[in-house]
Amino acid sequence: MPVTIKDVARAAGVSITTVSRALNGHSDVSPETRRAVLKVAEELNYRPSAIARSLVMQKTRTIGVLVSDLTKDRGGHHFMFDVLRGLHDRVTELGYDVILMSTSTTRQRLTSYLDFCRERRLDGVVVMGIRLDDPYVHEVVESTLPSVVIDLPLISQHCGYVMTDNVNGARFAVRHLVQKGHRRIAMVNGHRMAAVSQDRLRGYKEALAQEGVPFDEQLVIEGDFTQKSGEAAMDIIHTQHPDVTAVFFASDLMAVGGLLYAREKGLDVPKDIAIIGFDNIDLTEFVMPPLSTIGQRRFEMGVSAAEMLIGMLENGQAPEGRMLAPELIVRQST
Amino acid sequence: MPVTIKDVARAAGVSITTVSRALNGHSDVSPETRRAVLKVAEELNYRPSAIARSLVMQKTRTIGVLVSDLTKDRGGHHFMFDVLRGLHDRVTELGYDVILMSTSTTRQRLTSYLDFCRERRLDGVVVMGIRLDDPYVHEVVESTLPSVVIDLPLISQHCGYVMTDNVNGARFAVRHLVQKGHRRIAMVNGHRMAAVSQDRLRGYKEALAQEGVPFDEQLVIEGDFTQKSGEAAMDIIHTQHPDVTAVFFASDLMAVGGLLYAREKGLDVPKDIAIIGFDNIDLTEFVMPPLSTIGQRRFEMGVSAAEMLIGMLENGQAPEGRMLAPELIVRQST
DNA sequence: CTGTTAGCGCCTTCAC
DNA sequence: GTGAAGGCGCTAACAG
């Protein structure tokens, strides 16, 4: 049975009200009583109940983090973990707590994410790794519960987003290749339906236009973000477009596939063919040669989401769409 | 203002108590009233407040996960994330929620982890990635707050642990090498003070003894878990112990270092020298040749911790030490 | 079977 | 400056 405010009050010989005021730094308490109360609270090792406070204050100072399918071991996990780190860091700095939710587990509970939030009386949610076609996402996006979505351009009255500027990321990559002297630059994209694929393709085109390099539709190969598809794409490029001297892959995993293919065929990277990826996954540092790539500011995305959400909560700030600049990371594959 | 039990009661024309009982499946409610209440609750889209319930029940059905320094980008993160996944999965299955805590952020709050738990009235904690010399860990381990520690053999009245059986992991690795015909087998260990290093060294010795291979102290090189130290160790082995045909690295990162060194020196892996690592990090699948290693059942560790903790909470089960069997993963480096 | 009463631990009017 | 009273949303005796 933990020590309550009542215990402190009794021990200090004052009323509960006074203890509450003293502990919360209200001005209408005499310095002596305040000191006395603080001392007693300290001695008793008193910790106010966040639960009780939440009940009466009607806010929990807790935000939910909704992550897609934590159960399955899919690709994007490291990405999500980094975002989570930034998020948690900033959120706790601002005096809030973070509670975890996963699509897989809440779904089997048969309650929607939103209902979960309502039960827990969460003040807000950050959503990440969710697919656009998830039946429940829109429920939270369109609800009045303040929310911020990572990596999906969903915006509404109570929902903002934070994402990487994929268009510019792709532009950075392609411009870098052009500056290295390449003119025939192929692109291996992810599946066409992914939002990021469309953006990265646009960046590719824009960079080419900007640099005065003609766009050749033949040089855009569609992959599916996997290493295997990267190898396959590289094979097409190698056999059908031997004049290509550089390839921009829309994901590092595909780029690694390209790298393996090149090694297998005895091609020198970057001399025979330059390769640049996208994402800056850990792996890129360890392959040979280390892979140039476009990095997303994952930690900062979490921080930014935290600040936006809590800004909405505390200062009634309007939700917004935030694009974070990606960074060009030059290693030895270009 | 969310709809409360009072709203449901009024709308259903019964007392608050009756609503509570109907919703919680108590038997002393007539079928008709129950149906009526359920219907109204449904129509009103009522969600009971977990907060209010926690207050009166004196338990939150929430467990904390204390993770070391979420802020810093250190090695063990993927490990922790996988454990977290298993943990969260099982915990929510059992009807609990997970709240995140990090040493970095709670420390700057100037409250100990334990105080944080007390404020939030957490039912229990799982601790992971914490170093033995952390000043606060022992506070939670020795407190009456039920806890489970990952990867540290800390046990007490209210604290159990789940960890990988490192001794056997090392034995699996070394036995595998012996079975491949190797007799001169070096070991590159992590720093001597790490608990895992000691265990893995023991497993190395035991396996040698068991297989009738003499132990040679010269063949144990001390590294520090980094790739660089793996390279350095490999250099020592290569130059000073040319008769060595296989190396057991106490971490994959060091093993990758060894691999790079071998490639640089034109050594063929595994023909000239076989290499096996420990941890099964993602990287192992992508290096050339793919690295044989010892895998920890990370997801299962989380699941196990969840079950143990909640078993303690609900059935008063005694905390225990659980060793999870590692698995030998044979790829192409051995 | 159902309603009344009494809190859970805390904050906030409103008096004094 | 301080205390008494009421209530946040819910559950648990205790009566009827």
XYZ file of C-alpha atoms in Angstrom, chain A residues 67-310:
244
model
C 3.568 0.479 -34.754
C 2.692 -1.875 -37.520
C 2.838 -5.536 -36.844
C 5.494 -5.716 -34.212
C 5.131 -9.440 -34.382
C 6.435 -10.027 -37.824
C 10.060 -9.606 -38.573
C 9.927 -7.310 -41.488
C 12.328 -4.884 -42.989
C 11.414 -1.540 -41.597
C 12.046 -2.387 -38.018
C 15.322 -0.646 -37.574
C 13.811 2.391 -39.096
C 10.946 2.284 -36.649
C 13.190 1.669 -33.721
C 15.243 4.749 -34.464
C 12.143 6.859 -34.830
C 10.888 5.403 -31.601
C 14.093 6.366 -29.866
C 13.847 9.974 -30.943
C 10.202 10.069 -30.105
C 10.573 8.609 -26.677
C 13.497 10.801 -25.898
C 11.720 14.035 -26.673
C 8.390 12.944 -25.294
C 9.784 12.133 -21.898
C 11.771 15.330 -21.939
C 8.477 17.109 -22.253
C 7.037 15.204 -19.335
C 4.975 12.638 -21.149
C 5.064 8.882 -21.196
C 4.928 6.489 -24.090
C 2.757 3.444 -24.351
C 3.254 0.886 -27.063
C 0.602 -0.398 -29.424
C 0.971 -2.741 -32.333
C -1.473 -3.405 -35.100
C -1.135 -7.132 -34.723
C -1.973 -7.282 -31.079
C -4.679 -4.684 -30.950
C -6.354 -6.269 -33.889
C -6.684 -9.578 -32.220
C -8.210 -7.831 -29.286
C -10.929 -6.890 -31.695
C -10.861 -3.281 -30.708
C -9.720 -0.646 -33.066
C -6.623 1.380 -32.247
C -8.833 4.299 -31.545
C -10.851 2.410 -28.988
C -7.671 1.364 -27.316
C -6.632 4.991 -27.095
C -9.965 5.946 -25.687
C -9.860 3.267 -23.033
C -6.421 4.314 -21.955
C -7.436 7.944 -22.266
C -4.304 8.677 -24.250
C -3.661 12.321 -24.982
C -2.398 11.613 -28.472
C -0.887 9.050 -30.811
C 1.997 8.714 -33.159
C 1.471 6.254 -35.950
C 4.229 4.629 -37.927
C 4.967 1.805 -40.284
C 1.313 1.552 -41.156
C 0.149 0.936 -44.655
C -2.174 3.351 -46.288
C -4.779 0.677 -46.796
C -4.983 -0.286 -43.128
C -8.674 -0.199 -42.263
C -8.144 1.448 -38.908
C -5.612 4.163 -39.628
C -8.179 6.501 -41.040
C -10.285 6.036 -37.984
C -7.567 7.603 -35.862
C -6.549 10.150 -38.455
C -10.084 11.395 -38.783
C -10.891 11.253 -35.109
C -10.502 14.203 -32.822
C -7.673 12.468 -31.023
C -4.519 14.429 -31.817
C -2.142 12.367 -33.889
C 0.972 12.500 -35.988
C 1.743 10.033 -38.719
C 5.238 9.077 -39.753
C 5.991 8.674 -43.433
C 2.488 9.000 -44.798
C 1.199 12.352 -45.996
C -2.012 12.180 -43.998
C -3.291 15.443 -42.683
C -6.507 16.620 -41.103
C -7.869 18.841 -38.412
C -6.189 16.813 -35.684
C -3.549 14.910 -37.561
C -0.237 15.992 -38.968
C 2.664 14.111 -40.412
C 6.415 13.934 -40.492
C 8.210 12.339 -43.361
C 11.400 12.353 -45.307
C 11.516 14.440 -48.411
C 11.919 11.575 -50.799
C 11.838 13.732 -53.894
C 14.826 15.679 -52.753
C 16.529 12.574 -51.487
C 16.388 11.085 -54.944
C 17.539 14.370 -56.413
C 20.543 14.434 -54.108
C 21.473 10.955 -55.201
C 21.132 11.586 -58.896
C 22.789 14.971 -58.796
C 25.696 13.370 -56.986
C 26.042 10.804 -59.751
C 25.906 13.471 -62.437
C 28.556 15.455 -60.650
C 30.708 12.367 -60.666
C 30.509 12.557 -64.425
C 27.765 10.038 -65.154
C 25.234 10.656 -67.897
C 23.613 7.287 -68.412
C 22.039 6.722 -65.031
C 19.535 3.958 -64.443
C 17.051 3.819 -61.598
C 15.782 0.719 -59.862
C 12.563 1.609 -58.132
C 10.367 -0.095 -55.539
C 6.884 -1.206 -56.484
C 5.029 1.448 -58.308
C 2.199 1.682 -55.810
C 4.327 2.669 -52.862
C 4.145 6.379 -52.195
C 7.879 6.598 -51.666
C 8.533 5.018 -55.051
C 6.574 7.689 -56.815
C 8.391 10.425 -54.977
C 11.793 8.975 -55.609
C 11.037 8.540 -59.268
C 9.980 12.148 -59.448
C 13.197 13.235 -57.789
C 15.147 11.169 -60.286
C 13.414 12.822 -63.203
C 13.718 16.284 -61.778
C 17.408 15.919 -61.116
C 18.037 14.698 -64.620
C 16.079 17.582 -66.091
C 17.855 20.036 -63.895
C 21.228 18.703 -64.899
C 20.340 18.597 -68.557
C 20.490 14.838 -68.856
C 17.787 13.368 -71.086
C 15.308 11.049 -69.400
C 15.096 7.550 -70.834
C 12.125 5.523 -69.688
C 13.962 2.316 -70.536
C 16.390 2.991 -67.744
C 13.781 2.792 -65.003
C 13.454 -0.762 -63.749
C 10.783 -1.775 -61.304
C 11.868 -3.842 -58.298
C 10.167 -4.643 -55.034
C 12.670 -3.359 -52.461
C 14.260 -6.783 -51.963
C 17.824 -7.762 -52.539
C 16.786 -10.355 -55.086
C 14.934 -7.824 -57.178
C 18.022 -5.637 -57.076
C 20.096 -8.409 -58.545
C 17.536 -9.059 -61.245
C 17.340 -5.397 -62.131
C 21.097 -5.172 -62.302
C 21.110 -8.071 -64.685
C 18.693 -6.287 -66.987
C 20.796 -3.161 -66.884
C 24.017 -5.009 -67.467
C 22.781 -7.059 -70.387
C 20.364 -4.659 -72.052
C 21.907 -1.289 -71.299
C 25.665 -1.754 -71.270
C 26.205 1.982 -71.660
C 24.836 2.686 -68.199
C 27.596 3.767 -65.824
C 25.643 4.452 -62.670
C 22.547 3.103 -60.942
C 20.323 4.726 -58.366
C 18.495 2.138 -56.289
C 15.403 3.196 -54.365
C 16.466 1.037 -51.431
C 19.740 -0.124 -49.944
C 18.679 -3.723 -49.953
C 18.207 -3.613 -53.695
C 21.496 -1.776 -54.041
C 23.229 -4.542 -52.129
C 21.684 -6.979 -54.566
C 23.141 -4.911 -57.368
C 26.504 -4.947 -55.663
C 26.496 -8.711 -55.339
C 25.532 -9.090 -58.956
C 28.351 -6.785 -60.003
C 30.865 -8.704 -57.985
C 29.660 -11.948 -59.441
C 30.096 -10.600 -62.953
C 33.515 -9.259 -62.167
C 32.411 -5.644 -62.494
C 34.311 -3.110 -60.471
C 32.230 -0.791 -58.321
C 32.487 2.127 -58.764
C 34.900 2.080 -61.697
C 32.802 0.049 -64.096
C 29.535 1.010 -62.561
C 28.637 3.314 -59.702
C 25.887 2.418 -57.251
C 23.952 4.476 -54.773
C 21.147 3.298 -52.507
C 18.529 4.821 -50.285
C 17.861 4.454 -46.540
C 21.295 4.160 -44.977
C 20.677 0.825 -43.346
C 23.441 -0.571 -41.151
C 24.478 -2.970 -43.798
C 25.698 -0.227 -46.114
C 28.770 0.343 -44.006
C 29.834 -3.250 -44.128
C 29.437 -4.334 -47.696
C 32.347 -4.035 -50.093
C 32.673 -1.404 -51.242
C 30.749 0.523 -48.576
C 27.617 1.853 -50.165
C 26.866 5.489 -50.849
C 23.285 6.201 -49.965
C 20.664 8.672 -48.902
C 20.054 8.752 -45.185
C 16.815 9.604 -43.486
C 17.008 11.463 -40.210
C 15.178 8.818 -38.316
C 15.877 9.961 -34.796
C 14.935 13.507 -35.751
C 11.689 12.302 -37.255
C 10.736 10.959 -33.865
C 11.774 14.155 -32.160
C 9.844 16.230 -34.628
C 6.724 14.130 -34.274
C 6.942 14.409 -30.512
C 7.218 18.158 -30.633
C 4.423 18.578 -33.086
C 2.048 16.353 -31.159
C 2.735 17.929 -27.815
